[in-house]
Each structure stands twice: as C-alpha cells, then as structure tokens.
Amino acid sequence: MKIRRGVIVLTLLVLAGCGTSHHRSSAAEWSSSATVVIDQLRGDVLAVAGTDRVPVARAALANDSQLYGLLVAFSDVAGCGHMVATLGLQPARFVTAERLLTRACGPLGRAGALFTKATTRADPQALVAAVREAATALPFLDRARLALGTR
C-alpha cells in the first residue's frame, strides 16, 4: 500500500515539475490543441465526479482498480498548467480562451494537491474535496471552449 501511494505522489510531482513551451502556433494549430486540452480536462473532471461522497470515496481509496482510474484522471487534472504551457503562445484572437483555460488550472491544481493528500493519508474527505474542487473548473473550461468558437 505504501509503495502504491509513493508511486502516486511521485507521478503527481513529476507532472507538476514539467517544463513549458514558448513557441508560437498558427491559429488553427493552437485552437485544435486547446480544444484537445479542454476536452481532456473536462472528461477527467467528469470521470471522477461520482466520487463526491465520503462512502464512495472511501471505497475508491480501498479499491486498486478505482484508485488507478482516479490516478489517471487526477494526473491530468494536476498537470493542467503544464498542458496549457505546452500550447505555446496563443494567437491574439484566442487571448480570452487562454485566460479562461489558465483560470481553470487554479482549482484543478488545488484538486490535484487534495488528491495527493487523499491518497497519502487514505483520507476520503480529502478525495471528496478534490472532486468538488475539480468541478469548480468546469465553467471555465466550458467558457474557454466557447471562446475558441469550436464545437
């Protein structure tokens, strides 16, 4: 159990420390890449949404299969800042989308930290808090997607 928790913590720390990109993309490339990031993050938040009650969170923390699924989703959630940074410098017409996506990374980063706490301490309340914090990013992700003008 300690080894598994250590792997989770290490994975999240590695993701948090990844570098950034400062290349300028074309409008089509940036929009396409941003759409992928938004859809991935939104899907990850929705994937963990059912773990927003203590009994369900307790069961998930005790089940290797469920915990693995949470780890995969929260790895993306915790890596939001890195994912946005790899998009490069946005074309001027996507400034609003980039700002909204960056705003989504605030609660997603906090959710990742809460997930780490939940797994290292076997704390179902922290997992519930992580899921609820991640859900607060959904309006920013949805607005960013709308600002891109893509479907």
XYZ file of N, CA, C and O in Angstrom:
604
model
N 0.820 -1.184 0.000
C 0.000 0.000 0.000
C 0.875 1.264 0.000
O 0.593 2.192 -0.717
N 1.972 1.264 0.813
C 2.849 2.426 0.861
C 3.553 2.638 -0.473
O 3.748 3.766 -0.888
N 3.933 1.562 -1.130
C 4.593 1.687 -2.432
C 3.640 2.307 -3.437
O 4.006 3.217 -4.174
N 2.392 1.849 -3.454
C 1.405 2.379 -4.394
C 1.196 3.869 -4.163
O 1.164 4.651 -5.095
N 1.080 4.275 -2.910
C 0.888 5.692 -2.596
C 2.117 6.505 -3.004
O 2.009 7.614 -3.491
N 3.294 5.916 -2.807
C 4.523 6.593 -3.204
C 4.589 6.814 -4.701
O 5.017 7.875 -5.167
N 4.139 5.839 -5.474
C 4.115 5.973 -6.934
C 3.156 7.086 -7.340
O 3.453 7.892 -8.223
N 2.021 7.161 -6.683
C 1.041 8.210 -6.988
C 1.643 9.578 -6.714
O 1.571 10.486 -7.552
N 2.233 9.754 -5.550
C 2.821 11.041 -5.187
C 3.928 11.399 -6.165
O 4.001 12.535 -6.653
N 4.803 10.457 -6.488
C 5.895 10.708 -7.420
C 5.363 11.125 -8.789
O 5.860 12.070 -9.395
N 4.330 10.456 -9.268
C 3.742 10.790 -10.564
C 3.231 12.221 -10.572
O 3.483 12.984 -11.511
N 2.523 12.604 -9.527
C 1.980 13.961 -9.468
C 3.081 15.005 -9.362
O 2.997 16.070 -9.980
N 4.140 14.716 -8.624
C 5.248 15.654 -8.510
C 5.979 15.826 -9.839
O 6.351 16.934 -10.209
N 6.164 14.740 -10.562
C 6.822 14.817 -11.872
C 5.996 15.672 -12.819
O 6.519 16.543 -13.519
N 4.695 15.450 -12.831
C 3.834 16.237 -13.711
C 3.874 17.712 -13.353
O 3.868 18.575 -14.225
N 3.903 18.025 -12.083
C 3.926 19.421 -11.654
C 5.224 20.110 -12.051
O 5.243 21.321 -12.251
N 6.305 19.356 -12.200
C 7.590 19.956 -12.498
C 7.941 20.016 -13.967
O 9.038 20.450 -14.320
N 7.067 19.625 -14.844
C 7.378 19.607 -16.272
C 7.578 21.011 -16.800
O 7.014 21.971 -16.290
N 8.345 21.137 -17.886
C 8.698 22.436 -18.466
C 7.577 23.080 -19.253
O 6.463 22.599 -19.309
N 7.914 24.194 -19.855
C 6.936 24.951 -20.622
C 7.430 25.126 -22.044
O 8.579 24.875 -22.358
N 6.535 25.600 -22.876
C 6.863 25.828 -24.279
C 6.551 27.282 -24.624
O 5.564 27.825 -24.157
N 7.401 27.896 -25.421
C 7.179 29.289 -25.791
C 7.132 29.471 -27.308
O 7.420 30.549 -27.808
N 6.776 28.425 -28.024
C 6.688 28.541 -29.471
C 5.359 29.206 -29.857
O 4.393 29.162 -29.119
N 5.340 29.830 -30.995
C 4.117 30.457 -31.486
C 3.486 29.503 -32.486
O 4.104 29.084 -33.438
N 2.211 29.149 -32.245
C 1.477 28.252 -33.129
C 0.598 29.059 -34.067
O 0.238 30.199 -33.781
N 0.215 28.428 -35.176
C -0.775 29.066 -36.030
C -2.105 29.047 -35.292
O -2.302 28.279 -34.353
N -3.031 29.878 -35.726
C -4.343 29.943 -35.072
C -5.040 28.586 -35.108
O -5.606 28.138 -34.106
N -4.979 27.910 -36.236
C -5.640 26.611 -36.364
C -4.993 25.569 -35.453
O -5.688 24.785 -34.801
N -3.655 25.553 -35.397
C -2.958 24.602 -34.530
C -3.271 24.862 -33.063
O -3.553 23.933 -32.304
N -3.209 26.138 -32.667
C -3.440 26.476 -31.266
C -4.871 26.126 -30.869
O -5.097 25.510 -29.828
N -5.822 26.487 -31.709
C -7.230 26.201 -31.417
C -7.477 24.698 -31.320
O -8.154 24.229 -30.399
N -6.916 23.947 -32.224
C -7.082 22.494 -32.220
C -6.463 21.881 -30.964
O -7.082 21.045 -30.297
N -5.267 22.296 -30.630
C -4.590 21.770 -29.448
C -5.322 22.173 -28.169
O -5.470 21.372 -27.245
N -5.788 23.413 -28.107
C -6.527 23.879 -26.928
C -7.832 23.109 -26.772
O -8.234 22.775 -25.655
N -8.480 22.800 -27.869
C -9.706 22.012 -27.815
C -9.440 20.636 -27.221
O -10.208 20.146 -26.385
N -8.343 20.021 -27.631
C -7.975 18.709 -27.097
C -7.729 18.805 -25.591
O -8.208 17.967 -24.815
N -6.999 19.825 -25.158
C -6.706 20.010 -23.729
C -8.001 20.210 -22.946
O -8.219 19.574 -21.913
N -8.856 21.085 -23.431
C -10.124 21.359 -22.745
C -10.958 20.092 -22.643
O -11.478 19.759 -21.571
N -11.092 19.385 -23.747
C -11.898 18.160 -23.740
C -11.313 17.110 -22.800
O -12.053 16.412 -22.095
N -9.993 16.985 -22.782
C -9.343 16.020 -21.893
C -9.598 16.375 -20.433
O -9.988 15.517 -19.633
N -9.378 17.629 -20.075
C -9.575 18.051 -18.688
C -11.033 17.916 -18.269
O -11.342 17.444 -17.174
N -11.925 18.316 -19.149
C -13.359 18.210 -18.844
C -13.747 16.745 -18.634
O -14.465 16.390 -17.703
N -13.257 15.880 -19.498
C -13.534 14.452 -19.367
C -12.980 13.873 -18.077
O -13.622 13.043 -17.430
N -11.798 14.318 -17.686
C -11.203 13.845 -16.434
C -12.031 14.288 -15.235
O -12.258 13.499 -14.313
N -12.491 15.535 -15.238
C -13.314 16.025 -14.130
C -14.606 15.217 -14.061
O -15.037 14.789 -12.978
N -15.217 14.978 -15.194
C -16.458 14.199 -15.206
C -16.216 12.747 -14.795
O -17.073 12.128 -14.154
N -15.049 12.216 -15.121
C -14.731 10.824 -14.771
C -14.637 10.604 -13.268
O -14.937 9.517 -12.778
N -14.245 11.632 -12.533
C -14.108 11.486 -11.076
C -15.331 11.998 -10.320
O -15.413 11.839 -9.102
N -16.273 12.567 -11.028
C -17.413 13.242 -10.391
C -18.220 12.342 -9.466
O -18.767 12.820 -8.467
N -18.290 11.073 -9.730
C -19.078 10.166 -8.896
C -18.456 9.864 -7.543
O -19.063 9.210 -6.705
N -17.251 10.363 -7.327
C -16.541 10.108 -6.074
C -16.686 11.304 -5.132
O -15.783 11.623 -4.369
N -17.823 11.955 -5.179
C -18.020 13.194 -4.421
C -18.761 12.989 -3.099
O -19.252 13.949 -2.511
N -18.824 11.741 -2.645
C -19.442 11.437 -1.341
C -18.482 10.553 -0.561
O -17.798 9.694 -1.135
N -18.420 10.748 0.744
C -17.438 10.058 1.579
C -17.501 8.536 1.454
O -16.447 7.898 1.277
N -18.671 7.894 1.509
C -18.659 6.426 1.400
C -18.092 5.937 0.063
O -17.346 4.949 0.025
N -18.417 6.629 -1.007
C -17.904 6.250 -2.327
C -16.397 6.506 -2.392
O -15.631 5.684 -2.924
N -15.957 7.631 -1.850
C -14.533 7.962 -1.835
C -13.751 6.947 -1.007
O -12.664 6.509 -1.407
N -14.283 6.553 0.140
C -13.620 5.558 0.992
C -13.450 4.244 0.221
O -12.374 3.642 0.233
N -14.504 3.823 -0.440
C -14.444 2.581 -1.218
C -13.438 2.698 -2.361
O -12.686 1.753 -2.641
N -13.401 3.846 -3.022
C -12.472 4.047 -4.140
C -11.019 3.999 -3.675
O -10.161 3.441 -4.363
N -10.748 4.579 -2.523
C -9.380 4.573 -1.999
C -8.926 3.169 -1.609
O -7.729 2.886 -1.598
N -9.874 2.293 -1.327
C -9.548 0.922 -0.924
C -9.516 -0.057 -2.092
O -9.121 -1.208 -1.929
N -9.901 0.395 -3.278
C -10.011 -0.480 -4.442
C -8.938 -0.096 -5.461
O -8.967 1.007 -6.006
N -7.990 -1.003 -5.723
C -6.878 -0.695 -6.631
C -7.344 -0.257 -8.015
O -6.781 0.660 -8.605
N -8.357 -0.897 -8.537
C -8.838 -0.567 -9.869
C -9.423 0.851 -9.908
O -9.117 1.626 -10.811
N -10.239 1.173 -8.942
C -10.817 2.518 -8.887
C -9.738 3.562 -8.629
O -9.753 4.638 -9.226
N -8.810 3.229 -7.749
C -7.729 4.162 -7.434
C -6.876 4.444 -8.664
O -6.464 5.582 -8.899
N -6.644 3.421 -9.474
C -5.879 3.619 -10.706
C -6.599 4.592 -11.638
O -5.986 5.498 -12.202
N -7.908 4.409 -11.792
C -8.682 5.325 -12.627
C -8.620 6.753 -12.118
O -8.487 7.705 -12.896
N -8.702 6.903 -10.805
C -8.589 8.242 -10.213
C -7.200 8.826 -10.453
O -7.059 10.017 -10.757
N -6.176 7.988 -10.325
C -4.807 8.447 -10.557
C -4.631 8.971 -11.974
O -4.050 10.035 -12.187
N -5.145 8.248 -12.935
C -5.030 8.676 -14.331
C -5.713 10.026 -14.527
O -5.137 10.958 -15.097
N -6.938 10.147 -14.042
C -7.683 11.399 -14.211
C -7.017 12.549 -13.459
O -6.845 13.649 -14.014
N -6.635 12.324 -12.207
C -6.036 13.402 -11.426
C -4.626 13.740 -11.883
O -4.137 14.848 -11.618
N -3.958 12.843 -12.588
C -2.656 13.183 -13.174
C -2.834 14.281 -14.206
O -2.054 15.234 -14.256
N -3.862 14.174 -15.036
C -4.163 15.244 -15.996
C -4.593 16.506 -15.269
O -4.136 17.608 -15.586
N -5.490 16.341 -14.316
C -6.010 17.489 -13.570
C -4.853 18.265 -12.942
O -4.763 19.490 -13.068
N -3.951 17.552 -12.261
C -2.811 18.200 -11.614
C -1.850 18.809 -12.626
O -1.139 19.758 -12.321
N -1.828 18.273 -13.848
C -0.929 18.762 -14.885
C -1.525 19.829 -15.780
O -0.965 20.129 -16.834
N -2.633 20.418 -15.368
C -3.307 21.426 -16.196
C -2.355 22.542 -16.636
O -2.309 22.899 -17.807
N -1.605 23.086 -15.693
C -0.688 24.183 -16.031
C 0.320 23.771 -17.094
O 0.618 24.541 -18.017
N 0.830 22.566 -16.978
C 1.775 22.059 -17.975
C 1.089 21.901 -19.334
O 1.646 22.261 -20.369
N -0.121 21.367 -19.306
C -0.849 21.162 -20.562
C -1.084 22.498 -21.275
O -0.933 22.606 -22.494
N -1.442 23.519 -20.524
C -1.673 24.847 -21.104
C -0.363 25.435 -21.610
O -0.310 26.003 -22.703
N 0.707 25.262 -20.843
C 2.004 25.800 -21.250
C 2.491 25.179 -22.552
O 3.118 25.857 -23.371
N 2.198 23.909 -22.773
C 2.665 23.254 -23.998
C 1.918 23.733 -25.238
O 2.343 23.432 -26.351
N 0.829 24.467 -25.034
C 0.114 25.020 -26.188
C 0.929 26.101 -26.884
O 0.701 26.398 -28.049
N 1.872 26.693 -26.165
C 2.677 27.763 -26.731
C 1.960 29.094 -26.619
O 0.933 29.225 -25.941
N 2.501 30.088 -27.287
C 1.916 31.426 -27.253
C 0.685 31.460 -28.145
O 0.749 31.107 -29.318
N -0.405 31.881 -27.557
C -1.664 31.855 -28.304
C -1.733 33.010 -29.299
O -1.214 34.087 -29.031
N -2.365 32.775 -30.441
C -2.643 33.874 -31.355
C -3.573 34.877 -30.660
O -4.371 34.513 -29.799
N -3.461 36.140 -31.020
C -4.176 37.223 -30.332
C -5.675 36.954 -30.208
O -6.281 37.288 -29.197
N -6.276 36.342 -31.203
C -7.733 36.166 -31.145
C -8.178 35.131 -30.105
O -9.356 35.010 -29.819
N -7.226 34.397 -29.521
C -7.561 33.388 -28.514
C -7.113 33.772 -27.105
O -7.037 32.921 -26.219
N -6.866 35.053 -26.883
C -6.437 35.512 -25.563
C -7.477 35.149 -24.506
O -7.141 34.652 -23.429
N -8.743 35.367 -24.795
C -9.800 35.076 -23.821
C -9.844 33.585 -23.506
O -9.936 33.186 -22.339
N -9.759 32.759 -24.521
C -9.776 31.309 -24.309
C -8.590 30.883 -23.445
O -8.742 30.078 -22.521
N -7.422 31.427 -23.717
C -6.228 31.073 -22.948
C -6.371 31.524 -21.502
O -6.017 30.787 -20.572
N -6.900 32.708 -21.275
C -7.092 33.197 -19.902
C -8.078 32.316 -19.142
O -7.864 32.008 -17.966
N -9.161 31.929 -19.781
C -10.148 31.071 -19.126
C -9.565 29.685 -18.826
O -9.814 29.120 -17.758
N -8.796 29.185 -19.747
C -8.157 27.884 -19.533
C -7.161 27.966 -18.377
O -7.111 27.081 -17.522
N -6.415 29.044 -18.315
C -5.479 29.251 -17.213
C -6.224 29.381 -15.887
O -5.786 28.838 -14.869
N -7.361 30.057 -15.892
C -8.170 30.175 -14.667
C -8.672 28.812 -14.205
O -8.766 28.556 -13.013
N -8.982 27.935 -15.140
C -9.423 26.584 -14.784
C -8.307 25.825 -14.068
O -8.582 24.971 -13.220
N -7.074 26.146 -14.393
C -5.947 25.433 -13.788
C -5.806 25.714 -12.293
O -5.239 24.880 -11.574
N -6.314 26.837 -11.805
C -6.237 27.124 -10.372
C -6.940 26.053 -9.552
O -6.302 25.351 -8.750
N -8.256 25.884 -9.745
C -8.934 24.839 -8.976
C -8.466 23.432 -9.335
O -8.451 22.549 -8.472
N -8.043 23.214 -10.560
C -7.564 21.877 -10.927
C -6.249 21.563 -10.214
O -6.038 20.439 -9.764
N -5.385 22.547 -10.076
C -4.152 22.351 -9.324
C -4.429 22.058 -7.858
O -3.801 21.172 -7.256
N -5.366 22.803 -7.278
C -5.739 22.548 -5.883
C -6.351 21.157 -5.738
O -6.096 20.448 -4.762
N -7.137 20.751 -6.725
C -7.738 19.410 -6.702
C -6.648 18.344 -6.741
O -6.735 17.334 -6.041
N -5.631 18.555 -7.552
C -4.518 17.609 -7.608
C -3.813 17.487 -6.270
O -3.459 16.382 -5.833
N -3.602 18.608 -5.588
C -2.959 18.590 -4.270
C -3.840 17.851 -3.257
O -3.339 17.079 -2.430
N -5.141 18.079 -3.323
C -6.059 17.386 -2.419
C -6.080 15.885 -2.703
O -6.172 15.068 -1.786
N -5.981 15.518 -3.975
C -5.925 14.095 -4.322
C -4.666 13.456 -3.732
O -4.721 12.343 -3.204
N -3.549 14.148 -3.820
C -2.316 13.633 -3.227
C -2.504 13.428 -1.730
O -2.107 12.393 -1.174
N -3.106 14.397 -1.067
C -3.387 14.274 0.365
C -4.297 13.071 0.624
O -4.067 12.290 1.556
N -5.317 12.918 -0.204
C -6.264 11.815 -0.025
C -5.574 10.466 -0.133
O -5.850 9.559 0.655
N -4.677 10.330 -1.092
C -4.034 9.035 -1.301
C -2.921 8.769 -0.300
O -2.730 7.629 0.105
N -2.191 9.791 0.097
C -1.098 9.561 1.041
C -1.607 9.326 2.454
O -0.953 8.655 3.245
N -2.789 9.836 2.765
C -3.347 9.688 4.112
C -4.573 8.771 4.162
O -5.195 8.656 5.209
N -4.916 8.173 3.024
C -6.144 7.362 2.936
C -7.314 8.148 3.524
O -8.068 7.665 4.358
N -7.474 9.385 3.022
C -8.436 10.347 3.568
C -9.589 10.561 2.580
O -9.455 11.318 1.621
N -10.724 9.903 2.811
C -11.839 10.051 1.875
C -12.402 11.465 1.826
O -12.870 11.912 0.779
N -12.342 12.214 2.932
C -12.826 13.600 2.911
C -11.980 14.461 1.974
O -12.510 15.328 1.274
N -10.678 14.203 1.953
C -9.806 14.951 1.035
C -10.117 14.590 -0.416
O -10.064 15.455 -1.294
N -10.457 13.330 -0.668
C -10.831 12.940 -2.029
C -12.120 13.629 -2.449
O -12.230 14.140 -3.568
N -13.091 13.672 -1.555
C -14.342 14.385 -1.845
C -14.042 15.855 -2.129
O -14.557 16.428 -3.097
N -13.192 16.464 -1.322
C -12.827 17.870 -1.537
C -12.121 18.046 -2.885
O -12.360 19.039 -3.591
N -11.275 17.085 -3.265
C -10.577 17.154 -4.556
C -11.561 17.118 -5.714
O -11.463 17.896 -6.667
N -12.523 16.218 -5.624
C -13.519 16.082 -6.691
C -14.357 17.359 -6.797
O -14.604 17.868 -7.894
N -14.771 17.878 -5.669
C -15.593 19.096 -5.676
C -14.799 20.305 -6.160
O -15.337 21.155 -6.872
N -13.538 20.385 -5.787
C -12.691 21.488 -6.258
C -12.496 21.388 -7.772
O -12.570 22.387 -8.475
N -12.272 20.179 -8.257
C -12.103 19.998 -9.706
C -13.357 20.431 -10.455
O -13.269 21.045 -11.531
N -14.519 20.146 -9.894
C -15.780 20.501 -10.555
C -15.939 22.009 -10.714
O -16.593 22.468 -11.653
N -15.305 22.792 -9.849
C -15.425 24.250 -9.975
C -14.713 24.782 -11.210
O -14.925 25.930 -11.603
N -13.880 23.971 -11.833
C -13.192 24.386 -13.057
C -14.064 24.232 -14.297
O -13.768 24.827 -15.347
N -15.130 23.455 -14.212
C -15.951 23.185 -15.397
C -16.480 24.445 -16.084
O -16.406 24.531 -17.316
N -16.999 25.439 -15.362
C -17.469 26.643 -16.073
C -16.356 27.344 -16.851
O -16.589 27.842 -17.954
N -15.133 27.370 -16.305
C -14.018 27.995 -17.017
C -13.658 27.199 -18.268
O -13.384 27.776 -19.325
N -13.666 25.873 -18.146
C -13.371 25.033 -19.310
C -14.437 25.211 -20.387
O -14.115 25.325 -21.576
N -15.699 25.244 -19.975
C -16.782 25.415 -20.946
C -16.720 26.781 -21.625
O -16.899 26.888 -22.845
N -16.433 27.803 -20.845
C -16.335 29.147 -21.429
C -15.122 29.254 -22.349
O -15.174 29.927 -23.385
N -14.027 28.593 -21.988
C -12.838 28.597 -22.850
C -13.157 27.922 -24.179
O -12.769 28.412 -25.246
N -13.873 26.841 -24.125
C -14.260 26.129 -25.348
C -15.137 27.014 -26.232
O -14.951 27.081 -27.443
N -16.075 27.720 -25.609
C -16.928 28.642 -26.369
C -16.105 29.783 -26.972
O -16.358 30.205 -28.099
N -15.117 30.274 -26.223
C -14.268 31.364 -26.721
C -13.435 30.935 -27.916
O -13.030 31.769 -28.729
N -13.179 29.642 -28.040
C -12.431 29.136 -29.198
C -13.303 29.152 -30.454
O -12.779 29.156 -31.562
N -14.603 29.102 -30.245
C -15.518 29.068 -31.395
C -15.573 27.719 -32.044
O -15.968 27.597 -33.204
N -15.172 26.655 -31.308
C -15.228 25.288 -31.851
C -16.362 24.528 -31.182
O -16.820 24.897 -30.124
N -16.771 23.471 -31.807
C -17.857 22.652 -31.234
C -17.309 21.426 -30.593
O -16.346 20.894 -30.828
